[in-house]
Coordinates of C-alpha atoms and ligand atoms in Angstrom, one line a residue:
Chain A
M1 CA -16.7 32.6 87.4
S2 CA -16.5 35.7 85.4
T3 CA -14.2 37.4 82.8
I4 CA -12.6 40.9 82.9
V5 CA -11.4 42.5 79.7
F6 CA -9.1 45.5 80.1
I7 CA -9.1 48.0 77.2
D8 CA -7.5 51.4 76.5
T9 CA -10.2 53.8 75.2
R10 CA -8.2 57.0 75.4
G11 CA -8.7 59.3 72.5
G12 CA -12.4 59.4 72.9
K13 CA -13.7 56.6 70.5
L14 CA -13.7 52.9 71.0
P15 CA -10.7 51.4 69.2
K16 CA -11.1 48.4 67.0
A17 CA -8.6 46.4 69.1
A18 CA -10.8 47.1 72.2
Q19 CA -13.9 45.9 70.5
E20 CA -12.0 42.8 69.3
A21 CA -10.9 42.1 72.9
V22 CA -14.4 42.4 74.3
T23 CA -15.7 40.0 71.5
Y24 CA -13.0 37.6 72.3
A25 CA -13.6 37.7 76.0
S26 CA -17.3 36.9 75.5
Q27 CA -16.4 33.9 73.3
L28 CA -14.0 32.4 75.9
E29 CA -16.8 30.9 78.0
G30 CA -15.4 32.4 81.2
G31 CA -18.7 33.6 82.5
P32 CA -20.2 37.2 82.2
V33 CA -17.9 39.8 80.8
T34 CA -17.0 43.0 82.5
A35 CA -15.0 45.5 80.5
V36 CA -12.6 47.7 82.5
T37 CA -11.3 51.0 81.1
F38 CA -10.3 54.5 82.1
G39 CA -10.6 58.1 80.9
D40 CA -13.4 60.0 79.2
A41 CA -14.6 57.8 76.3
Q42 CA -18.3 58.0 75.6
G43 CA -20.6 55.3 74.3
L44 CA -19.1 52.6 76.5
E45 CA -22.6 51.0 76.8
T46 CA -22.3 50.0 73.1
L47 CA -19.7 47.4 74.2
G48 CA -22.8 45.3 75.0
A49 CA -22.9 44.6 71.3
Q50 CA -19.6 42.8 71.6
G51 CA -20.9 40.8 74.6
A52 CA -19.9 42.9 77.7
S53 CA -22.7 42.9 80.3
K54 CA -21.0 45.7 82.4
V55 CA -18.4 48.3 81.8
V56 CA -16.4 49.7 84.8
V57 CA -14.7 53.0 84.0
A58 CA -12.2 55.0 86.1
R59 CA -13.3 58.5 85.0
G60 CA -10.8 61.3 85.2
V61 CA -7.9 58.9 85.2
S62 CA -5.5 59.4 82.3
T63 CA -2.3 57.5 82.9
V64 CA 0.3 55.4 81.1
D65 CA 1.4 54.1 84.5
G66 CA 1.1 50.3 84.5
Q67 CA 1.1 50.1 88.3
Q68 CA -2.1 52.2 88.5
L69 CA -3.8 50.3 85.8
T70 CA -2.8 47.0 87.3
K71 CA -4.4 48.1 90.5
L72 CA -7.5 49.0 88.6
V73 CA -7.7 45.7 86.8
C74 CA -6.9 43.6 89.9
D75 CA -9.4 45.6 92.1
V76 CA -12.2 45.0 89.6
A77 CA -11.2 41.4 89.1
A78 CA -11.4 40.8 92.8
A79 CA -14.8 42.5 93.1
E80 CA -16.1 40.4 90.2
G81 CA -14.5 37.2 91.3
A82 CA -12.9 36.9 87.8
T83 CA -10.7 34.0 86.8
T84 CA -10.1 35.1 83.2
I85 CA -8.5 38.5 82.4
V86 CA -8.2 39.5 78.8
C87 CA -6.0 42.4 77.6
V88 CA -4.9 43.7 74.2
S89 CA -1.3 43.0 73.1
D90 CA -0.5 46.7 72.5
A91 CA 1.7 49.3 74.2
T92 CA -0.8 49.7 77.1
G93 CA -1.5 46.0 77.4
K94 CA 2.2 45.2 77.5
A95 CA 2.6 47.5 80.5
V96 CA -0.4 45.9 82.3
A97 CA -1.1 42.3 81.4
P98 CA 2.3 40.8 82.6
R99 CA 2.0 42.8 85.8
V100 CA -1.5 41.6 86.5
A101 CA -0.3 38.1 85.8
A102 CA 2.7 38.4 88.2
R103 CA 0.5 40.0 90.9
L104 CA -2.1 37.2 90.7
K105 CA 0.5 34.5 90.2
A106 CA -1.3 33.7 87.0
G107 CA -0.1 32.3 83.7
H108 CA 0.0 34.8 80.9
V109 CA -0.5 34.1 77.2
A110 CA 1.4 36.9 75.5
G111 CA -0.4 37.7 72.2
T112 CA -2.7 34.9 71.2
I113 CA -4.1 34.9 67.7
G114 CA -7.4 33.2 68.1
L115 CA -9.8 31.3 70.3
P116 CA -8.2 28.4 72.3
Q117 CA -8.6 24.7 71.6
G118 CA -9.6 23.4 75.0
N119 CA -7.1 25.3 77.3
R120 CA -4.4 25.6 74.6
F121 CA -3.8 29.1 73.3
T122 CA -1.9 29.6 70.0
R123 CA 0.7 32.4 69.7
N124 CA 3.3 33.3 67.1
V125 CA 6.9 32.6 68.1
F126 CA 10.3 32.9 66.3
S127 CA 9.0 36.2 64.7
G128 CA 6.2 34.5 63.0
K129 CA 8.2 31.6 61.6
A130 CA 6.4 29.1 64.0
R131 CA 3.5 28.9 66.3
A132 CA 3.4 27.6 69.9
Q133 CA 0.6 26.3 72.0
V134 CA 0.6 27.5 75.5
E135 CA -1.3 26.0 78.4
V136 CA -2.0 28.0 81.5
T137 CA -1.9 25.8 84.6
S138 CA -2.8 28.4 87.3
A139 CA -6.4 28.9 88.5
T140 CA -6.5 32.4 87.1
R141 CA -5.4 33.1 83.5
V142 CA -4.4 36.3 81.8
I143 CA -4.8 36.3 78.0
S144 CA -3.4 39.1 75.7
L145 CA -5.0 39.2 72.3
S146 CA -3.1 40.3 69.2
P147 CA -4.9 42.9 67.1
N148 CA -6.7 41.7 64.0
S149 CA -7.3 38.2 65.4
I150 CA -11.0 38.0 65.5
P151 CA -14.0 39.6 63.7
I152 CA -15.8 42.2 65.9
G153 CA -19.0 40.8 67.3
T154 CA -22.3 42.5 66.6
G155 CA -25.3 40.8 68.4
G156 CA -25.6 41.5 72.1
G157 CA -27.3 44.3 73.9
S158 CA -26.4 47.3 75.9
A159 CA -23.9 47.2 78.8
T160 CA -24.4 49.0 82.1
V161 CA -21.7 51.5 82.7
Q162 CA -20.4 51.9 86.3
E163 CA -17.8 54.4 87.5
H164 CA -14.9 53.0 89.5
A165 CA -14.5 54.8 92.8
G166 CA -11.4 53.2 94.3
D167 CA -8.1 55.0 94.6
L168 CA -5.4 53.9 92.2
G169 CA -2.5 55.3 94.1
P170 CA -0.1 57.9 92.9
S171 CA 1.1 58.0 89.2
R172 CA 4.8 57.3 89.0
I173 CA 5.0 58.0 85.3
T174 CA 4.0 61.3 83.7
V175 CA 3.5 62.1 80.0
K176 CA 5.7 65.1 79.2
E177 CA 4.9 65.4 75.6
L178 CA 3.2 63.7 72.7
R179 CA 4.9 64.5 69.4
K180 CA 2.4 63.7 66.7
A181 CA 4.0 62.5 63.5
G182 CA 0.9 62.2 61.4
S183 CA -2.7 61.3 61.7
G184 CA -3.9 58.4 59.6
I185 CA -4.7 54.8 60.7
P186 CA -2.6 53.4 63.5
L187 CA -0.3 50.7 62.0
P188 CA -0.9 47.8 64.4
E189 CA -4.6 48.1 64.0
A190 CA -4.7 48.7 60.2
E191 CA -6.5 46.1 58.1
R192 CA -4.6 47.2 55.0
V193 CA -1.0 48.4 54.8
V194 CA 0.9 49.9 51.9
S195 CA 4.7 49.7 52.6
A196 CA 7.7 50.9 50.7
G197 CA 11.5 50.4 50.9
R198 CA 14.7 51.7 49.6
G199 CA 13.6 51.0 46.1
M200 CA 11.6 54.3 46.3
K201 CA 15.0 56.1 46.1
G202 CA 14.1 59.0 48.3
P203 CA 11.5 60.6 50.7
E204 CA 10.4 62.9 47.9
N205 CA 8.9 59.9 46.0
W206 CA 6.4 58.9 48.7
G207 CA 3.5 60.8 47.2
P208 CA 2.1 57.9 45.2
V209 CA 2.7 55.5 48.1
E210 CA 0.5 57.7 50.3
E211 CA -2.0 58.2 47.5
L212 CA -2.5 54.5 47.0
A213 CA -2.7 54.0 50.8
N214 CA -5.4 56.6 51.0
L215 CA -7.4 55.1 48.1
L216 CA -7.3 51.7 49.8
H217 CA -8.0 53.1 53.3
A218 CA -4.6 51.7 54.3
A219 CA -1.9 52.7 56.7
T220 CA 1.6 53.4 55.4
A221 CA 4.7 51.5 56.6
C222 CA 8.3 51.2 55.5
S223 CA 11.4 49.0 55.8
R224 CA 14.1 49.7 58.4
P225 CA 16.7 51.5 56.2
V226 CA 14.0 53.9 55.1
A227 CA 13.3 54.9 58.8
D228 CA 17.0 54.9 59.6
M229 CA 17.7 57.4 56.8
H230 CA 14.8 59.5 58.1
W231 CA 12.8 59.2 54.9
R232 CA 9.9 58.1 57.0
P233 CA 9.1 58.4 60.7
H234 CA 10.3 55.6 63.0
H235 CA 6.9 54.4 64.1
E236 CA 6.2 53.3 60.4
H237 CA 9.1 50.8 60.5
V238 CA 7.9 47.2 60.4
G239 CA 9.9 44.1 60.9
Q240 CA 11.8 42.3 63.6
T241 CA 13.1 45.4 65.2
G242 CA 10.1 47.5 64.3
V243 CA 6.4 47.0 64.6
A244 CA 5.0 43.5 63.9
I245 CA 1.7 43.7 62.0
R246 CA -0.8 41.2 60.7
P247 CA -3.1 43.1 58.4
N248 CA -5.5 41.5 55.8
L249 CA -3.5 43.1 53.0
Y250 CA 0.2 44.0 52.9
I251 CA 1.5 45.7 49.7
A252 CA 5.3 45.9 49.6
I253 CA 6.9 48.3 47.1
G254 CA 10.6 48.3 46.4
I255 CA 11.4 46.1 49.5
S256 CA 13.7 43.2 49.0
G257 CA 12.1 40.9 51.6
A258 CA 15.0 40.3 54.0
I259 CA 14.2 37.8 56.7
Q260 CA 14.2 40.5 59.4
H261 CA 11.6 42.5 57.4
L262 CA 9.5 39.4 56.8
A263 CA 9.5 38.6 60.5
G264 CA 7.2 41.6 61.1
V265 CA 4.8 41.1 58.2
N266 CA 4.7 37.4 57.4
Q267 CA 1.5 37.0 59.3
S268 CA -0.4 39.2 56.9
K269 CA -3.3 37.4 55.2
V270 CA -2.5 38.5 51.6
I271 CA 0.9 39.8 50.6
C272 CA 1.5 41.7 47.3
V273 CA 5.1 42.4 46.2
I274 CA 6.1 44.9 43.6
N275 CA 9.9 44.8 42.8
K276 CA 11.9 45.3 39.7
D277 CA 14.1 42.4 40.5
P278 CA 12.4 39.0 39.7
E279 CA 14.9 37.3 42.2
A280 CA 13.9 39.5 45.1
P281 CA 13.3 37.1 48.1
F282 CA 10.0 38.7 48.9
F283 CA 8.3 37.0 46.0
K284 CA 8.7 33.7 47.9
A285 CA 6.5 35.0 50.7
A286 CA 4.0 36.7 48.3
D287 CA 0.5 35.8 47.2
Y288 CA 0.5 38.3 44.3
G289 CA 3.6 39.7 42.6
I290 CA 4.5 42.2 40.0
V291 CA 8.0 42.4 38.5
G292 CA 8.3 46.0 37.4
D293 CA 9.5 49.5 38.2
A294 CA 7.6 51.0 41.1
F295 CA 7.5 54.4 39.3
E296 CA 5.6 52.8 36.4
V297 CA 3.5 50.3 38.4
L298 CA 2.2 52.7 41.1
P299 CA 0.4 55.1 38.7
K300 CA -1.4 52.0 37.3
L301 CA -2.4 50.8 40.7
I302 CA -3.6 54.3 41.7
E303 CA -5.7 54.6 38.5
A304 CA -7.3 51.1 39.1
A305 CA -8.0 51.9 42.8
K306 CA -9.7 55.2 41.7
K307 CA -11.8 53.3 39.2
L308 CA -12.8 50.7 41.8
N309 CA -13.7 53.4 44.4
A310 CA -15.8 55.2 41.8
E311 CA -17.7 52.0 41.0
R312 CA -18.5 51.3 44.6
Chain B
M1 CA 24.3 54.5 89.5
K2 CA 23.8 50.8 90.0
I3 CA 22.3 49.1 86.9
L4 CA 21.1 45.6 86.3
V5 CA 20.7 44.4 82.7
L6 CA 18.7 41.2 81.8
I7 CA 20.5 39.2 79.2
S8 CA 19.0 36.2 77.3
Q9 CA 20.3 33.8 74.7
V10 CA 18.4 33.2 71.5
P11 CA 18.9 31.3 68.2
D12 CA 20.6 33.5 65.5
T13 CA 18.1 35.5 63.5
T14 CA 18.7 33.4 60.4
A15 CA 18.6 30.0 62.2
R16 CA 16.5 27.2 60.7
I17 CA 13.4 26.7 62.8
A18 CA 12.6 23.1 63.5
F19 CA 11.2 21.1 66.4
T20 CA 11.9 17.6 67.9
N21 CA 10.3 15.3 70.4
N22 CA 6.9 15.3 68.7
N23 CA 7.1 19.0 68.2
T24 CA 7.4 19.8 71.9
Q25 CA 10.9 21.2 71.8
Y26 CA 13.0 23.6 69.7
D27 CA 15.6 21.6 67.7
A28 CA 18.8 23.3 68.7
N29 CA 20.9 20.9 66.6
G30 CA 23.5 22.9 64.7
V31 CA 22.0 26.2 65.6
T32 CA 24.2 29.2 66.6
F33 CA 23.0 31.0 69.6
I34 CA 23.5 34.8 70.0
V35 CA 22.7 37.3 72.7
N36 CA 19.2 38.6 72.2
P37 CA 19.7 41.7 70.1
Y38 CA 17.5 44.0 72.2
D39 CA 19.4 43.0 75.3
E40 CA 22.9 43.4 73.7
W41 CA 22.6 46.3 71.3
Y42 CA 20.2 48.5 73.3
A43 CA 19.8 47.6 77.0
L44 CA 23.4 46.7 77.7
V45 CA 25.0 49.5 75.6
R46 CA 22.7 52.2 77.0
A47 CA 23.5 51.0 80.5
L48 CA 27.2 51.3 79.8
E49 CA 26.7 54.8 78.3
L50 CA 24.7 56.0 81.4
K51 CA 27.4 54.6 83.7
E52 CA 30.2 56.3 81.6
A53 CA 28.3 59.6 81.6
A54 CA 27.8 59.5 85.3
G55 CA 31.5 58.6 85.8
A56 CA 30.5 56.2 88.5
G57 CA 28.4 53.1 89.2
S58 CA 28.3 49.6 87.9
V59 CA 26.6 47.5 85.3
T60 CA 25.7 43.9 86.3
S61 CA 24.3 41.5 83.7
I62 CA 22.0 38.7 84.8
T63 CA 21.0 35.6 82.9
V64 CA 18.6 32.9 83.9
G65 CA 19.9 29.7 82.3
G66 CA 22.1 26.7 82.4
A67 CA 25.9 26.5 81.9
D68 CA 25.2 26.5 78.1
N69 CA 24.7 30.3 78.5
E70 CA 28.4 30.8 79.1
A71 CA 29.2 32.4 75.7
T72 CA 26.3 34.8 76.1
I73 CA 27.5 35.9 79.5
R74 CA 31.1 36.3 78.4
K75 CA 30.0 38.5 75.5
A76 CA 28.1 40.8 77.9
L77 CA 31.2 41.1 79.9
A78 CA 33.4 41.7 76.9
I79 CA 31.1 44.5 75.7
G80 CA 31.7 46.1 79.1
A81 CA 29.5 44.8 81.9
D82 CA 31.4 44.9 85.2
D83 CA 30.2 41.6 86.5
A84 CA 27.7 38.8 85.6
V85 CA 25.2 36.7 87.5
R86 CA 23.8 33.5 86.2
I87 CA 20.8 31.9 87.9
D88 CA 21.5 28.2 87.4
V89 CA 18.3 26.8 86.1
A90 CA 16.8 26.3 82.6
A91 CA 14.6 29.2 81.6
L92 CA 11.2 27.7 80.7
E93 CA 8.7 30.6 80.9
A94 CA 8.5 34.3 81.6
Y95 CA 7.0 34.2 85.1
Q96 CA 9.7 31.8 86.3
V97 CA 12.5 34.0 84.8
A98 CA 10.9 37.1 86.3
C99 CA 10.7 35.5 89.8
E100 CA 14.3 34.4 89.6
V101 CA 15.5 37.9 88.6
A102 CA 13.3 39.6 91.2
A103 CA 14.5 37.2 94.0
Y104 CA 18.1 38.1 93.1
A105 CA 17.6 41.9 92.7
K106 CA 15.2 42.6 95.5
D107 CA 17.7 43.7 98.2
K108 CA 20.6 44.8 96.0
G109 CA 19.5 48.4 95.6
F110 CA 19.6 48.7 91.8
D111 CA 18.7 52.2 90.5
L112 CA 17.8 51.0 87.1
I113 CA 16.9 47.6 85.6
L114 CA 17.0 47.2 81.8
A115 CA 15.4 44.4 79.8
G116 CA 15.0 44.0 76.1
K117 CA 11.8 44.7 74.3
E118 CA 11.3 41.0 73.7
T119 CA 13.3 37.8 73.1
I120 CA 13.4 37.1 69.4
D121 CA 12.5 33.5 69.9
F122 CA 9.5 33.6 72.2
N123 CA 8.5 37.2 71.5
G124 CA 6.7 37.5 74.8
G125 CA 7.8 41.0 75.9
Q126 CA 6.7 40.2 79.4
V127 CA 9.7 39.5 81.7
G128 CA 10.5 43.2 82.3
A129 CA 7.0 44.1 83.3
M130 CA 6.8 41.0 85.6
V131 CA 10.1 41.9 87.3
A132 CA 8.8 45.4 87.8
E133 CA 5.6 44.1 89.4
L134 CA 7.4 41.7 91.7
L135 CA 9.7 44.5 92.8
D136 CA 6.9 47.1 93.0
L137 CA 8.7 49.4 90.5
P138 CA 7.4 51.5 87.6
Y139 CA 8.0 50.0 84.1
V140 CA 8.0 51.4 80.6
P141 CA 7.9 49.0 77.6
L142 CA 9.2 49.8 74.1
A143 CA 11.5 52.6 75.1
S144 CA 13.5 53.9 72.1
K145 CA 15.4 56.6 74.2
L146 CA 16.5 56.8 77.8
D147 CA 18.1 59.6 79.7
V148 CA 18.8 59.9 83.3
A149 CA 19.4 63.1 85.3
G150 CA 19.8 62.6 89.0
T151 CA 17.0 60.2 89.9
T152 CA 14.7 61.3 87.1
A153 CA 14.5 59.2 83.9
T154 CA 13.2 60.5 80.7
V155 CA 12.0 57.9 78.2
E156 CA 10.8 58.2 74.6
R157 CA 8.8 55.6 72.8
D158 CA 7.1 55.2 69.5
V159 CA 3.3 55.0 69.8
P160 CA 0.9 54.7 66.9
G161 CA 1.1 58.1 65.1
G162 CA 4.0 59.6 67.0
V163 CA 6.5 59.7 69.8
E164 CA 5.6 59.8 73.5
V165 CA 7.9 61.4 76.0
L166 CA 7.6 60.1 79.6
E167 CA 9.2 61.0 82.9
L168 CA 9.6 58.8 85.9
Q169 CA 11.6 58.5 89.1
L170 CA 14.2 55.8 89.7
P171 CA 14.4 53.1 90.6
A172 CA 12.5 51.7 87.6
V173 CA 12.5 49.0 85.0
I174 CA 12.7 49.9 81.3
G175 CA 12.2 47.7 78.2
A176 CA 14.7 48.7 75.5
A177 CA 13.7 48.9 71.8
K178 CA 15.6 49.9 68.8
G179 CA 17.0 53.5 68.9
M180 CA 18.2 53.5 72.5
A181 CA 21.8 53.0 71.6
E182 CA 24.2 51.9 68.9
Q183 CA 25.6 48.4 68.8
R184 CA 29.1 48.0 70.2
I185 CA 31.5 45.4 68.9
P186 CA 33.7 44.0 71.7
N187 CA 37.4 44.7 71.1
M188 CA 40.3 42.5 72.0
R189 CA 40.9 44.2 75.3
G190 CA 37.3 43.7 76.3
I191 CA 37.4 40.0 75.4
M192 CA 40.6 39.5 77.4
A193 CA 39.2 41.5 80.4
A194 CA 35.9 39.4 80.3
R195 CA 37.9 36.3 81.3
T196 CA 38.8 37.8 84.7
K197 CA 35.6 39.6 85.5
P198 CA 33.4 38.1 88.3
L199 CA 30.7 35.6 87.3
T200 CA 28.5 34.6 90.2
V201 CA 26.4 31.4 89.8
V202 CA 23.3 31.6 92.0
P203 CA 21.0 28.7 92.8
S204 CA 17.3 28.8 91.7
S205 CA 14.7 30.2 94.1
N206 CA 12.3 27.6 92.7
P207 CA 9.3 29.7 91.6
A208 CA 6.0 28.1 90.9
S209 CA 5.1 27.2 87.3
V210 CA 2.0 28.8 85.9
A211 CA 2.1 28.2 82.2
S212 CA 4.0 26.1 79.7
T213 CA 4.5 25.8 76.0
V214 CA 3.2 22.3 75.1
Q215 CA 3.5 22.1 71.4
F216 CA 5.1 23.9 68.4
E217 CA 4.0 23.9 64.8
L218 CA 5.2 25.5 61.6
P219 CA 2.8 27.9 60.0
P220 CA 0.6 26.6 57.1
A221 CA 2.6 26.7 53.8
K222 CA 1.9 29.6 51.4
G223 CA 0.3 28.8 48.0
A224 CA 2.2 29.7 44.9
V225 CA 2.6 33.4 44.1
K226 CA 0.4 34.7 41.3
M227 CA 2.4 36.9 39.0
I228 CA 0.8 39.8 37.2
P229 CA 2.5 41.4 34.2
A230 CA 3.7 45.0 34.9
E231 CA 1.8 46.4 31.9
E232 CA -1.4 45.1 33.4
A233 CA -0.6 46.2 37.0
G234 CA -4.1 47.5 37.5
K235 CA -5.4 44.0 37.4
L236 CA -3.9 43.5 40.9
I237 CA -6.4 45.9 42.4
E238 CA -9.2 44.0 40.6
L239 CA -8.0 40.6 42.0
L240 CA -7.6 42.0 45.5
H241 CA -11.3 43.1 45.2
T242 CA -12.9 40.1 43.5
E243 CA -10.6 37.2 44.4
A244 CA -8.7 37.9 47.6
K245 CA -11.6 40.1 48.8
V246 CA -9.4 42.3 50.9
I247 CA -10.3 45.7 49.4
Ligands
LIG1 C1 19.2 42.1 63.4 C2 18.6 42.8 62.3 C3 17.3 43.4 62.4 C4 16.7 44.0 61.3 N1 15.4 44.4 61.5 C5 14.8 44.9 60.4 C6 13.4 45.3 60.5 O1 12.8 45.3 61.5 N2 12.8 45.7 59.3 C7 13.4 45.8 58.1 O2 12.8 46.2 57.2 N3 14.7 45.5 58.0 C8 15.4 45.0 59.1 N4 16.7 44.7 59.0 C9 17.4 45.0 57.7 C10 17.1 44.0 56.6 O3 18.1 43.0 56.8 C11 17.3 44.6 55.2 O4 18.5 45.2 55.1 C12 16.2 45.7 54.9 O5 14.9 45.2 55.2 C13 16.3 46.1 53.5 O6 15.4 47.1 53.2 P1 14.8 47.4 51.8 O7 14.2 46.1 51.3 O8 14.0 48.6 51.8 O9 16.2 47.8 51.0 P2 17.0 46.9 49.9 O10 17.5 45.6 50.5 O11 18.0 47.9 49.4 O12 16.0 46.6 48.8 C14 15.4 47.5 47.9 C15 14.6 46.7 46.9 O13 14.0 47.5 46.0 C16 14.1 47.0 44.7 N5 14.0 48.2 43.8 C17 14.9 49.1 43.6 N6 14.5 50.0 42.7 C18 13.2 49.7 42.4 C19 12.2 50.3 41.6 N7 12.4 51.4 40.9 N8 11.0 49.6 41.5 C20 10.8 48.5 42.2 N9 11.7 47.9 43.0 C21 12.9 48.5 43.1 C22 15.3 46.3 44.7 O14 15.3 45.3 43.7 C23 15.4 45.7 46.1 O15 14.8 44.4 46.1 C24 17.4 44.1 60.1 C25 18.7 43.6 60.0 C26 19.3 43.0 61.0 C27 20.7 42.5 60.9
LIG2 N1 16.4 33.6 80.6 C1 16.5 35.0 80.7 N2 17.5 35.5 81.5 C2 17.6 36.8 81.7 N3 16.8 37.7 81.1 C3 15.8 37.3 80.3 C4 15.6 35.9 80.1 N4 14.6 35.8 79.2 C5 14.1 37.0 79.0 N5 14.9 37.9 79.6 C6 14.8 39.4 79.5 O1 13.4 39.8 79.3 C7 13.3 40.4 78.1 C8 11.9 40.1 77.5 O2 11.8 38.7 77.3 P1 10.5 38.0 76.9 O3 9.4 38.4 77.9 O4 10.8 36.5 76.9 O5 10.2 38.4 75.5 C9 14.4 40.0 77.3 O6 14.8 40.9 76.2 C10 15.5 39.9 78.3 O7 16.0 41.2 78.6

């Protein structure tokens, strides 16, 4: 019995979600943990701190082709005799985990949010309005972990790093172009998010939103009409049709709190709402609220955040 | 171009969420069901646009579900699908649905199979990828743009920090997200035509069961909101630091 954890480490450094997944795999009690990844990331041995005893890396492979990556995961799983396979519920994981499950005729838990109770895994359903417990009945199980679901482990030692030699077959998908729309913190991984809506009146007013986000080390997000009107890039749009996020802190400025917006953010641990309308539905979902004009409230928040940062 | 579109039925976005039978089943009492928005607005409409642009081909819609999916299938036909297939079995889990779809599609020579990004009830986002694996086809999830020239598909998708442009050869499976097309409202002619379009009911291929949802629960209730006067807005930052401990 052993566990495989498949992580995307492209971009050189070990993403938070990858470290979370390795931590999670080591706490599942599925035997020794082997992390599987691809590309050129360095420092893979440090995944020992999160509980991996071994890391298998397909060097020189840079692909978004789920078929190649599925072959990689299944080959290592077969070599290790793995019965548990953990993936991250992100764009790469979504192209790989269900495929691995289908290939191995294994049950897949799509986006669990914590450790199981026995063999029951909890996941959000109905866009966060309910939770479901899923039981895998096949001998092998594939578990995808939602980002921000578990604190990153620290104990542990150093993992041995081994290169994967096998052939992954031809790539049937090629990346033609990557159009960067900003640097900053990737939204699905962000622990803090400052988000703004149509109440900001126009794209020229986003300066203070970005400033507050920077001061709080937060990512920026927006409501759907804001992305639709091209005030902000599409990848910042959160909600039912956008990205679903579950940060520790979500600050919503000038967003009414429509049910489809809430669907993507209602799993945030702490929600702050700033809206000039005391009847805005968002206040019902909030932990902290301020009824006021964003253009007057934001400078006060920025000033307080500067003060806090200076004291730390 | 021969296109297959996976269509599922889900509770309306504003439907009340409640459970029955000791919280083991969704309570569909009084709930209006709709076509899953990703399937209807993006996957189906883009399939129709691609067929129209090519001036030839067909769009088949496929649903795994019982006779209670009738309205959903009719809507897909009214919007413009040429024909519909219903696999006559209740959809219980993703692998089962994927096996049913793959068993139907495997020898039909579809050039393109479109699924939605996810169903808005179970939010799995897994059926499309599983169908692709079962048919040994490439798959791209979360596609916000899809173009086809000859047998080459170009796909765009939002990734953290930007947009990725991908190229792949058909046949392929694509998961459709917002942006791929504009919603189409069926017109009277479409609704009338839907009545005479072919609907084939196919028996289940009885795939194995590998997972099941055994229990539902509502999320823990939120405590009362703490209001802070606008003049003292700075206090929010203080509370987030000392009380909520999130900054
Ligand atoms: C199927 C479907 C899917 C959808 N998916 C999404 C989704 O994924 N994400 C999403 O966000 N929406 C989605 N929507 C749209 C959603 O229903 C709302 O229309 C949208 O969220 C509203 O955006 P908003 O709150 O920015 O704008 P508005 O509803 O216009 O609200 C603006 C708010 O700002 C406040 N305000 C105005 N001026 C100020 C000021 N000076 N200071 C402070 N507050 C101010 C107003 O009181 C108001 O509450 C979807 C809709 C449908 C039908
Ligand atoms: N019962 C079903 N019948 C046909 N297609 C389905 C069914 N369930 C899901 N799908 C398709 O698979 C996509 C992803 O579903 P899911 O993996 O359940 O989130 C949906 O958007 C549909 O396109």
